[in-house]
PDB file of N, CA and C in Angstrom:
ATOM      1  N   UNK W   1       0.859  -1.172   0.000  1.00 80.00           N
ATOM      2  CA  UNK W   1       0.000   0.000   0.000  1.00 80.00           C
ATOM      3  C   UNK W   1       0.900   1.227   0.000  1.00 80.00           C
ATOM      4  N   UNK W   2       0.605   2.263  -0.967  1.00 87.00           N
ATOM      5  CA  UNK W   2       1.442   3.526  -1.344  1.00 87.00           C
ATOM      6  C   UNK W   2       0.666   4.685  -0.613  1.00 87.00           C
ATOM      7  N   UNK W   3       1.173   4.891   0.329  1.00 85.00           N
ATOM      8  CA  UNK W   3       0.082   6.133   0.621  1.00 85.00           C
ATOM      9  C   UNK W   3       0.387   7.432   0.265  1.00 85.00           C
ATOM     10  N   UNK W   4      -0.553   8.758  -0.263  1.00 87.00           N
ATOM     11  CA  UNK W   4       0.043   9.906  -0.854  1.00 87.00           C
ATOM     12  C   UNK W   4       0.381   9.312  -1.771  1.00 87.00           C
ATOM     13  N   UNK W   5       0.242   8.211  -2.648  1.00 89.00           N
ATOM     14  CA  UNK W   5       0.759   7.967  -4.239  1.00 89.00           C
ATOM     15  C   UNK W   5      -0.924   8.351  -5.165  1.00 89.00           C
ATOM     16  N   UNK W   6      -0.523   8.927  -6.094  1.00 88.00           N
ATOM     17  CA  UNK W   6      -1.830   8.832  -7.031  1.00 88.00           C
ATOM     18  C   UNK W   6      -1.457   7.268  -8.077  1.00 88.00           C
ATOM     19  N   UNK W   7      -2.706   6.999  -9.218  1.00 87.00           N
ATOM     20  CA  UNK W   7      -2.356   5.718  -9.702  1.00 87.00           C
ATOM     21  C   UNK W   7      -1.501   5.895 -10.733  1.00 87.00           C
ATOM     22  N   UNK W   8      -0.920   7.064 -10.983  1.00 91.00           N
ATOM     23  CA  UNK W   8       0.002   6.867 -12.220  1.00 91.00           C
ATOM     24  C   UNK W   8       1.755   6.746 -11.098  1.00 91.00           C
ATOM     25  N   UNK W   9       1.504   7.132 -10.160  1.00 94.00           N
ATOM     26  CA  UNK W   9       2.752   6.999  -9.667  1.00 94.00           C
ATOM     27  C   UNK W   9       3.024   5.324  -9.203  1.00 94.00           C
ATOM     28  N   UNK W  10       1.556   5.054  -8.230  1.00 92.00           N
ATOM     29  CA  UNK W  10       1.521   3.755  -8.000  1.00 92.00           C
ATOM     30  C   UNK W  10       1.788   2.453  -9.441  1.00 92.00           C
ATOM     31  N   UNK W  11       1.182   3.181 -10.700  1.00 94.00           N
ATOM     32  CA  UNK W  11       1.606   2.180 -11.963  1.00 94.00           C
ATOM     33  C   UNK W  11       3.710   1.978 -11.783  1.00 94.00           C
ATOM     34  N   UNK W  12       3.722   3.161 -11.899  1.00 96.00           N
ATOM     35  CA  UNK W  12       5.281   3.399 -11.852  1.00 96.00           C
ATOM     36  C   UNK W  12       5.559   2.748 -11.458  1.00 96.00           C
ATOM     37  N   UNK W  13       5.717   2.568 -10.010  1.00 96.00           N
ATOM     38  CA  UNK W  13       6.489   1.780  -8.426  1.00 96.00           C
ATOM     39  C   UNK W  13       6.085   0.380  -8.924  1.00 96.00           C
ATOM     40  N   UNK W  14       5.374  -0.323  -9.533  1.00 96.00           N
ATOM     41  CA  UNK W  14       4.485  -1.441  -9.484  1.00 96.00           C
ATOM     42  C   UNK W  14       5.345  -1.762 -10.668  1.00 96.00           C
ATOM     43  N   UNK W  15       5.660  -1.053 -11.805  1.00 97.00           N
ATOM     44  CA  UNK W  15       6.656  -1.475 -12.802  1.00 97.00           C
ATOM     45  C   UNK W  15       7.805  -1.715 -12.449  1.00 97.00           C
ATOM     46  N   UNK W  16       8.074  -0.559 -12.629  1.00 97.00           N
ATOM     47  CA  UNK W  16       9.364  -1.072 -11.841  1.00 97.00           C
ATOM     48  C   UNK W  16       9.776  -2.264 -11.091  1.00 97.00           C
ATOM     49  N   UNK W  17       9.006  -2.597 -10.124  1.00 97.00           N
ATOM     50  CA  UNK W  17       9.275  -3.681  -9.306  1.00 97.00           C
ATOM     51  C   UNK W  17       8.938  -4.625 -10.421  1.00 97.00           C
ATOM     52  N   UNK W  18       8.281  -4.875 -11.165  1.00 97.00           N
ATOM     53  CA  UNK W  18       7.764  -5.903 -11.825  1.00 97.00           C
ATOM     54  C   UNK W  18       9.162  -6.210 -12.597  1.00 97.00           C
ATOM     55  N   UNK W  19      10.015  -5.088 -13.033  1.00 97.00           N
ATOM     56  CA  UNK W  19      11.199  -5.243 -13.966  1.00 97.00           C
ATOM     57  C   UNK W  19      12.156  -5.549 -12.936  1.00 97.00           C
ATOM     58  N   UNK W  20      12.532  -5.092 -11.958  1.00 97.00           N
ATOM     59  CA  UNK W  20      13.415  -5.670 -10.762  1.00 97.00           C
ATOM     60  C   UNK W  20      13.411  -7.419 -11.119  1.00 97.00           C
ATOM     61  N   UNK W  21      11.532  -8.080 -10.570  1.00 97.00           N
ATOM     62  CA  UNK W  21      11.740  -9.120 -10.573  1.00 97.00           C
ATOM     63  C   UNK W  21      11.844 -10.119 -11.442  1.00 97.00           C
ATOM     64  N   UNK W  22      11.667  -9.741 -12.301  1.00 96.00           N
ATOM     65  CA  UNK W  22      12.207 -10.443 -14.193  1.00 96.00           C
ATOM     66  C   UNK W  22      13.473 -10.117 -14.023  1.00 96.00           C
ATOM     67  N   UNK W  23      14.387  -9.474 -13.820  1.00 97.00           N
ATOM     68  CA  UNK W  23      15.704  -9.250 -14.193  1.00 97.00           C
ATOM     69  C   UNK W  23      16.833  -9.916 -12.768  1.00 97.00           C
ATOM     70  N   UNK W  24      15.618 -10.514 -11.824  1.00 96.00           N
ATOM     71  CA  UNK W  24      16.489 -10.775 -10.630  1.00 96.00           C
ATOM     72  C   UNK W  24      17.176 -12.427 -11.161  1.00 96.00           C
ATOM     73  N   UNK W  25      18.136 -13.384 -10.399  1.00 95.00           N
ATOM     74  CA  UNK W  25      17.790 -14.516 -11.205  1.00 95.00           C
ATOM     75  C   UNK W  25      18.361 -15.111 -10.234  1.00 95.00           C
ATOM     76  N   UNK W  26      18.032 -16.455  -9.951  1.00 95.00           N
ATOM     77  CA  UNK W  26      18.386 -17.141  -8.579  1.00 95.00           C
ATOM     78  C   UNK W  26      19.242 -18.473  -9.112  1.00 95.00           C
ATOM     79  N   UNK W  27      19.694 -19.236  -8.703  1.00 95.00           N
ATOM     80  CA  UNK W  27      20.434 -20.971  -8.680  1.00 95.00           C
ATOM     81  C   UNK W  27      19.768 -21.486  -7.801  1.00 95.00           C
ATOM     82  N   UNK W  28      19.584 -22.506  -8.405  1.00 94.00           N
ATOM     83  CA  UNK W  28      18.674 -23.754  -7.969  1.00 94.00           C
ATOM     84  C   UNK W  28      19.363 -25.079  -8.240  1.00 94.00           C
ATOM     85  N   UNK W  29      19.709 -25.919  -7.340  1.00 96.00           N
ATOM     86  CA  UNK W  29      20.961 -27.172  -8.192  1.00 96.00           C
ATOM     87  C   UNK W  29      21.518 -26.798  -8.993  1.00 96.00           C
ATOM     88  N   UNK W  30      22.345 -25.760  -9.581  1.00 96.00           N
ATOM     89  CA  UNK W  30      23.267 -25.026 -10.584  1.00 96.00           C
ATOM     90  C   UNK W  30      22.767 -24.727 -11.652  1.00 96.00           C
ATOM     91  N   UNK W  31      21.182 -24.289 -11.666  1.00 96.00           N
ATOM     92  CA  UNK W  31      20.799 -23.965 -13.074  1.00 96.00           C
ATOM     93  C   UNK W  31      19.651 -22.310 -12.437  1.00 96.00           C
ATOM     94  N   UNK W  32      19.854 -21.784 -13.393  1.00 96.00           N
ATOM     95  CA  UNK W  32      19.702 -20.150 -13.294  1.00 96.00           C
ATOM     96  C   UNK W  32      18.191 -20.066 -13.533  1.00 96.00           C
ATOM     97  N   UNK W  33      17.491 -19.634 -12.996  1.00 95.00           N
ATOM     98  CA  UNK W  33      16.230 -19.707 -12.380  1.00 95.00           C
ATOM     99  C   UNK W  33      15.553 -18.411 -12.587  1.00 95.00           C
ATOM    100  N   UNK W  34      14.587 -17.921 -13.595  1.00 94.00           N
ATOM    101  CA  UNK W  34      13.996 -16.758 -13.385  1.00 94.00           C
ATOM    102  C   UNK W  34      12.867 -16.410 -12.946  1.00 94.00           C
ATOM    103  N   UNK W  35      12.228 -15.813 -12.828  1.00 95.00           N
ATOM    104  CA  UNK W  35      10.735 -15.355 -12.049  1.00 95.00           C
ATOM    105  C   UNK W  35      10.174 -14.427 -12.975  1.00 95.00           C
ATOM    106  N   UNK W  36       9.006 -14.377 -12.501  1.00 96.00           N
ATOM    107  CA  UNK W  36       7.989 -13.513 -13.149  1.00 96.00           C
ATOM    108  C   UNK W  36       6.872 -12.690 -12.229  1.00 96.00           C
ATOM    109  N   UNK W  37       6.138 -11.350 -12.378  1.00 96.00           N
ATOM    110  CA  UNK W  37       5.163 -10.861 -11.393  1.00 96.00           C
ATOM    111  C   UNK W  37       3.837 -10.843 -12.359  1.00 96.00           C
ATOM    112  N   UNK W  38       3.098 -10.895 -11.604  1.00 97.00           N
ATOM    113  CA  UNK W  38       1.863 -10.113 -12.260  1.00 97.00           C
ATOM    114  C   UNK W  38       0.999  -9.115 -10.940  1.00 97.00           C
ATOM    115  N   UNK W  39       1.048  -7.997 -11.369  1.00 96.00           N
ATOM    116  CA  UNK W  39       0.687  -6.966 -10.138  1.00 96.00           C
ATOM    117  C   UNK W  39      -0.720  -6.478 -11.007  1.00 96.00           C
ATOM    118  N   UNK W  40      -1.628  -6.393  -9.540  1.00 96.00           N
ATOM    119  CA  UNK W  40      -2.783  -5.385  -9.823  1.00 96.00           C
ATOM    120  C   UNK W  40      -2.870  -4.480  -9.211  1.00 96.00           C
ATOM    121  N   UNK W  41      -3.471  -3.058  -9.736  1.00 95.00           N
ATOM    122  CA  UNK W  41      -3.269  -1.745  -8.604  1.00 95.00           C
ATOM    123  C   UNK W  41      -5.062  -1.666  -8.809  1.00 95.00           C
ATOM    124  N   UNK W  42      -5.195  -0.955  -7.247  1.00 94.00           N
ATOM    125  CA  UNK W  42      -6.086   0.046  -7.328  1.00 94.00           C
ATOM    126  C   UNK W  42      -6.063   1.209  -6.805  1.00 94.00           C
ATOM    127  N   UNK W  43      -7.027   2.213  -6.874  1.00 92.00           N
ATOM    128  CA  UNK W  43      -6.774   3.642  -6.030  1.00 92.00           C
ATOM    129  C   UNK W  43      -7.692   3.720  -4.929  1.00 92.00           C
ATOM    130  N   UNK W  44      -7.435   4.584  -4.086  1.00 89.00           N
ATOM    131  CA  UNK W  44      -8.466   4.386  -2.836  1.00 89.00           C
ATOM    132  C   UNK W  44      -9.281   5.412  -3.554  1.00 89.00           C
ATOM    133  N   UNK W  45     -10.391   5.276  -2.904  1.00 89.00           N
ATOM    134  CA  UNK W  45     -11.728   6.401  -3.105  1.00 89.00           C
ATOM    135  C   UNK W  45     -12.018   6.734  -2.032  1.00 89.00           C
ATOM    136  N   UNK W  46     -11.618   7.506  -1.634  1.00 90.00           N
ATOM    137  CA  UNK W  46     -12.362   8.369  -0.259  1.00 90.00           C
ATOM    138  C   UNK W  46     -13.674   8.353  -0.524  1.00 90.00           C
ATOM    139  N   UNK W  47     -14.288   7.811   0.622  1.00 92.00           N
ATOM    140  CA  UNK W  47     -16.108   7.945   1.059  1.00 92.00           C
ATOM    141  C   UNK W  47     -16.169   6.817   0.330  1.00 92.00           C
ATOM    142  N   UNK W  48     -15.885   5.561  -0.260  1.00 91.00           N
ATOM    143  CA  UNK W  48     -16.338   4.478  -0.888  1.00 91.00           C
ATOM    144  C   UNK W  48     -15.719   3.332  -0.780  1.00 91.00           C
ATOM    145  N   UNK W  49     -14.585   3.708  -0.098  1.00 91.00           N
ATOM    146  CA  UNK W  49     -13.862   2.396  -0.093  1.00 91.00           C
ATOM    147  C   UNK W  49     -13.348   1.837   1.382  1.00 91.00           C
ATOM    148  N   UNK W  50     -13.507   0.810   1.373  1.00 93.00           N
ATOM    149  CA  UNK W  50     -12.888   0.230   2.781  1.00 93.00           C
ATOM    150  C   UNK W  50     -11.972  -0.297   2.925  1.00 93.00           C
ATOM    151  N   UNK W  51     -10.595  -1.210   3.322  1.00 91.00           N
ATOM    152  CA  UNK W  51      -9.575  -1.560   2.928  1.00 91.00           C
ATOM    153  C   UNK W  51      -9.891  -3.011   2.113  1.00 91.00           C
ATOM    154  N   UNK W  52     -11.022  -3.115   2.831  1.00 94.00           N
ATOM    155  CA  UNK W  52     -11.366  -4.564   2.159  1.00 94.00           C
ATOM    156  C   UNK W  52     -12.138  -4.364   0.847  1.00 94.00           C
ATOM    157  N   UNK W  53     -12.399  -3.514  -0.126  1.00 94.00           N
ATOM    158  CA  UNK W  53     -13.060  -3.549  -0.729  1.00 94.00           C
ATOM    159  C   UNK W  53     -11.612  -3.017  -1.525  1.00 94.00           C
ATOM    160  N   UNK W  54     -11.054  -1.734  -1.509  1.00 92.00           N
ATOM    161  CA  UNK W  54      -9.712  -1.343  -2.095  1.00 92.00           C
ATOM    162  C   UNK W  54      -8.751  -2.941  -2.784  1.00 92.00           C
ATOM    163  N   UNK W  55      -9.003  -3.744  -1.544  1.00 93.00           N
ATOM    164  CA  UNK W  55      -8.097  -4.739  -2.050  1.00 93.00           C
ATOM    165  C   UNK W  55      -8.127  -5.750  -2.755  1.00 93.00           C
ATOM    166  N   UNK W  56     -10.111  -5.980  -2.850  1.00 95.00           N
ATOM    167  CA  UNK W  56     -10.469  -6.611  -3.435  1.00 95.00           C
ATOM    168  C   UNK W  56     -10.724  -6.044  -5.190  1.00 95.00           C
ATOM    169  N   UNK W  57     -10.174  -5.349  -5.123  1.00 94.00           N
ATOM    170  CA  UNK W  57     -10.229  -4.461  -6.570  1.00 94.00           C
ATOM    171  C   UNK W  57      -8.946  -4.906  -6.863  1.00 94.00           C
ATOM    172  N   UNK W  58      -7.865  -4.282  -6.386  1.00 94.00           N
ATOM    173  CA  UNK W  58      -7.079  -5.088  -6.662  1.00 94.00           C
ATOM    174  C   UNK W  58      -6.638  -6.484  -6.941  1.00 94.00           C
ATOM    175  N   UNK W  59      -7.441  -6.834  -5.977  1.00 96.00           N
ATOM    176  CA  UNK W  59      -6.940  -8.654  -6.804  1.00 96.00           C
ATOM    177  C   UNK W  59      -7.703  -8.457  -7.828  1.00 96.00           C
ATOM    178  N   UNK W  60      -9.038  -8.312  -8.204  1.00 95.00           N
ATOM    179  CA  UNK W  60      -9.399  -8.222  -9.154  1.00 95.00           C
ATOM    180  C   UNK W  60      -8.521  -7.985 -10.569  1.00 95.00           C
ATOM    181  N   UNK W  61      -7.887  -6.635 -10.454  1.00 96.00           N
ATOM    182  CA  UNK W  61      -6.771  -6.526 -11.334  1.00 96.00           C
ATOM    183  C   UNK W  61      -5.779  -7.540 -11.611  1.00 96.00           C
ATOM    184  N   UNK W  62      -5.245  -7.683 -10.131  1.00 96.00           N
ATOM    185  CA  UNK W  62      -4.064  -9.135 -10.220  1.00 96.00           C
ATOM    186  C   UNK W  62      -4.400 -10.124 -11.465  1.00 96.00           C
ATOM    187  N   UNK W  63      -5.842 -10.483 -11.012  1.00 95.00           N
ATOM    188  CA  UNK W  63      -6.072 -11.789 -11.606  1.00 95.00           C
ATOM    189  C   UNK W  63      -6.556 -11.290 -13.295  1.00 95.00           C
ATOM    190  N   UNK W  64      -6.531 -10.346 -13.944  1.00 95.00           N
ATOM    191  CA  UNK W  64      -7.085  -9.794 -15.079  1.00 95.00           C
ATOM    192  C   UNK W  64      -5.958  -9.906 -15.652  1.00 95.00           C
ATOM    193  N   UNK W  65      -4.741  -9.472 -14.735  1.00 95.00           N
ATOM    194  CA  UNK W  65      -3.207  -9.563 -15.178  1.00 95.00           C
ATOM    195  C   UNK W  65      -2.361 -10.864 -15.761  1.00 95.00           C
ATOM    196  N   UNK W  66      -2.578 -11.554 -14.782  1.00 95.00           N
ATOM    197  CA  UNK W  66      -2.641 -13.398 -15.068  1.00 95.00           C
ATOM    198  C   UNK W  66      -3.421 -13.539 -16.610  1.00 95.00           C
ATOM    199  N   UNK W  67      -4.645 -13.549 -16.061  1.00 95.00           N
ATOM    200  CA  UNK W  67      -5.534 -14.258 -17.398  1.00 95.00           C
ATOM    201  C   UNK W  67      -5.034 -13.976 -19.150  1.00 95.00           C
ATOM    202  N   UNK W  68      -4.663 -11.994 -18.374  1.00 94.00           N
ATOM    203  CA  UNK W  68      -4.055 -11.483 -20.114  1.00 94.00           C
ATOM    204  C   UNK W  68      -3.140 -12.045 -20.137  1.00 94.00           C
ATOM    205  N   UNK W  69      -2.013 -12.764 -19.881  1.00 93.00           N
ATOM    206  CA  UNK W  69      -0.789 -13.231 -20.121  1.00 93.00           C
ATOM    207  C   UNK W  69       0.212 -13.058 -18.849  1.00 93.00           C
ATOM    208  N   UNK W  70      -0.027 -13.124 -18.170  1.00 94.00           N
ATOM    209  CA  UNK W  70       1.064 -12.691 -16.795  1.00 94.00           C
ATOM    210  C   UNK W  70       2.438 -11.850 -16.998  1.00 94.00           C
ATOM    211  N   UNK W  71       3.415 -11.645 -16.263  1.00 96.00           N
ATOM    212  CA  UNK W  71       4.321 -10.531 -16.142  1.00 96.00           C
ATOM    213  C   UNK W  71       3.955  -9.049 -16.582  1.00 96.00           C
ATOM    214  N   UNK W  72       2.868  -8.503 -15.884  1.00 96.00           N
ATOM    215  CA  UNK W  72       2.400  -7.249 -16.286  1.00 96.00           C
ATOM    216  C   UNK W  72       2.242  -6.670 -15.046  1.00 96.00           C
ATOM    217  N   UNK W  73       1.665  -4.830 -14.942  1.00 97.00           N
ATOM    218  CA  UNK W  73       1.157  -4.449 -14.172  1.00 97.00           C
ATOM    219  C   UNK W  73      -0.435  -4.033 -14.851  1.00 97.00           C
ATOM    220  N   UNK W  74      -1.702  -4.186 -14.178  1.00 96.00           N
ATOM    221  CA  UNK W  74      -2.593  -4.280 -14.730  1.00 96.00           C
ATOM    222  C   UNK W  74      -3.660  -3.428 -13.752  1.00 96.00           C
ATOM    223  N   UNK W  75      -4.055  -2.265 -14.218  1.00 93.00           N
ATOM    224  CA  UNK W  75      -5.140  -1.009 -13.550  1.00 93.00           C
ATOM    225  C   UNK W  75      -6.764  -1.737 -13.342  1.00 93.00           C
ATOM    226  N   UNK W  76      -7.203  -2.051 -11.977  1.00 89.00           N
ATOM    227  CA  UNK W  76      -8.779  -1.750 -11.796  1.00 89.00           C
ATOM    228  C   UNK W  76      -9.311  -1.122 -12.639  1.00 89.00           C
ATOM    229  N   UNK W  77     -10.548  -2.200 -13.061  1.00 76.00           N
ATOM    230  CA  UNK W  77     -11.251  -1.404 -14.296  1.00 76.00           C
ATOM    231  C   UNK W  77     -12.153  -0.132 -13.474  1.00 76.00           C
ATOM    232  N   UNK W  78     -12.410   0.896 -14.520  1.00 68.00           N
ATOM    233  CA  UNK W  78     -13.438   1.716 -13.652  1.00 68.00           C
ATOM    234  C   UNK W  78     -14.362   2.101 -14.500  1.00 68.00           C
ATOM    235  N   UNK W  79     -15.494   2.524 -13.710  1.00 55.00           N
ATOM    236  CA  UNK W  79     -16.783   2.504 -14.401  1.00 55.00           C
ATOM    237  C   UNK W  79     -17.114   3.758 -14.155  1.00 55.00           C
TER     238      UNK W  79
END
């Protein structure tokens, strides 16, 4: 949770990290091991949101992120 972030900054931070963890690379029994993220953001809404509802938007995203192809960062749809 980013607090004082708006969602274009929170996209940022969320990339970024997403490129951190593609580019990190681990050993495993001597063979080079990479990873992948798939991140969902949402924004809080003052007067509408509760933490539990904020986060459930977010997974929402998470999992929109996955389905399109994983290693992405992927925005709560809004209506």
């Amino acid at each position: 949770v980013l607090g004082q972030t708006d969602k274009e900054q929170g996209r940022a931070f969320a990339e970024r990290a997403r490129v951190k963890v593609q580019q990190a690379r681990f050993m495993r029994d001597g063979k080079t091991i990479t990873v992948t993220c798939s991140i969902g953001i949402a924004q809080y809404r003052p007067g509408a949101d509760t933490p539990e509802s904020l986060l459930a938007r977010a997974d929402m995203a998470l999992y929109r992120a996955k389905n399109e192809g994983r290693n992405q960062v992927v925005e709560e749809l809004v209506f």
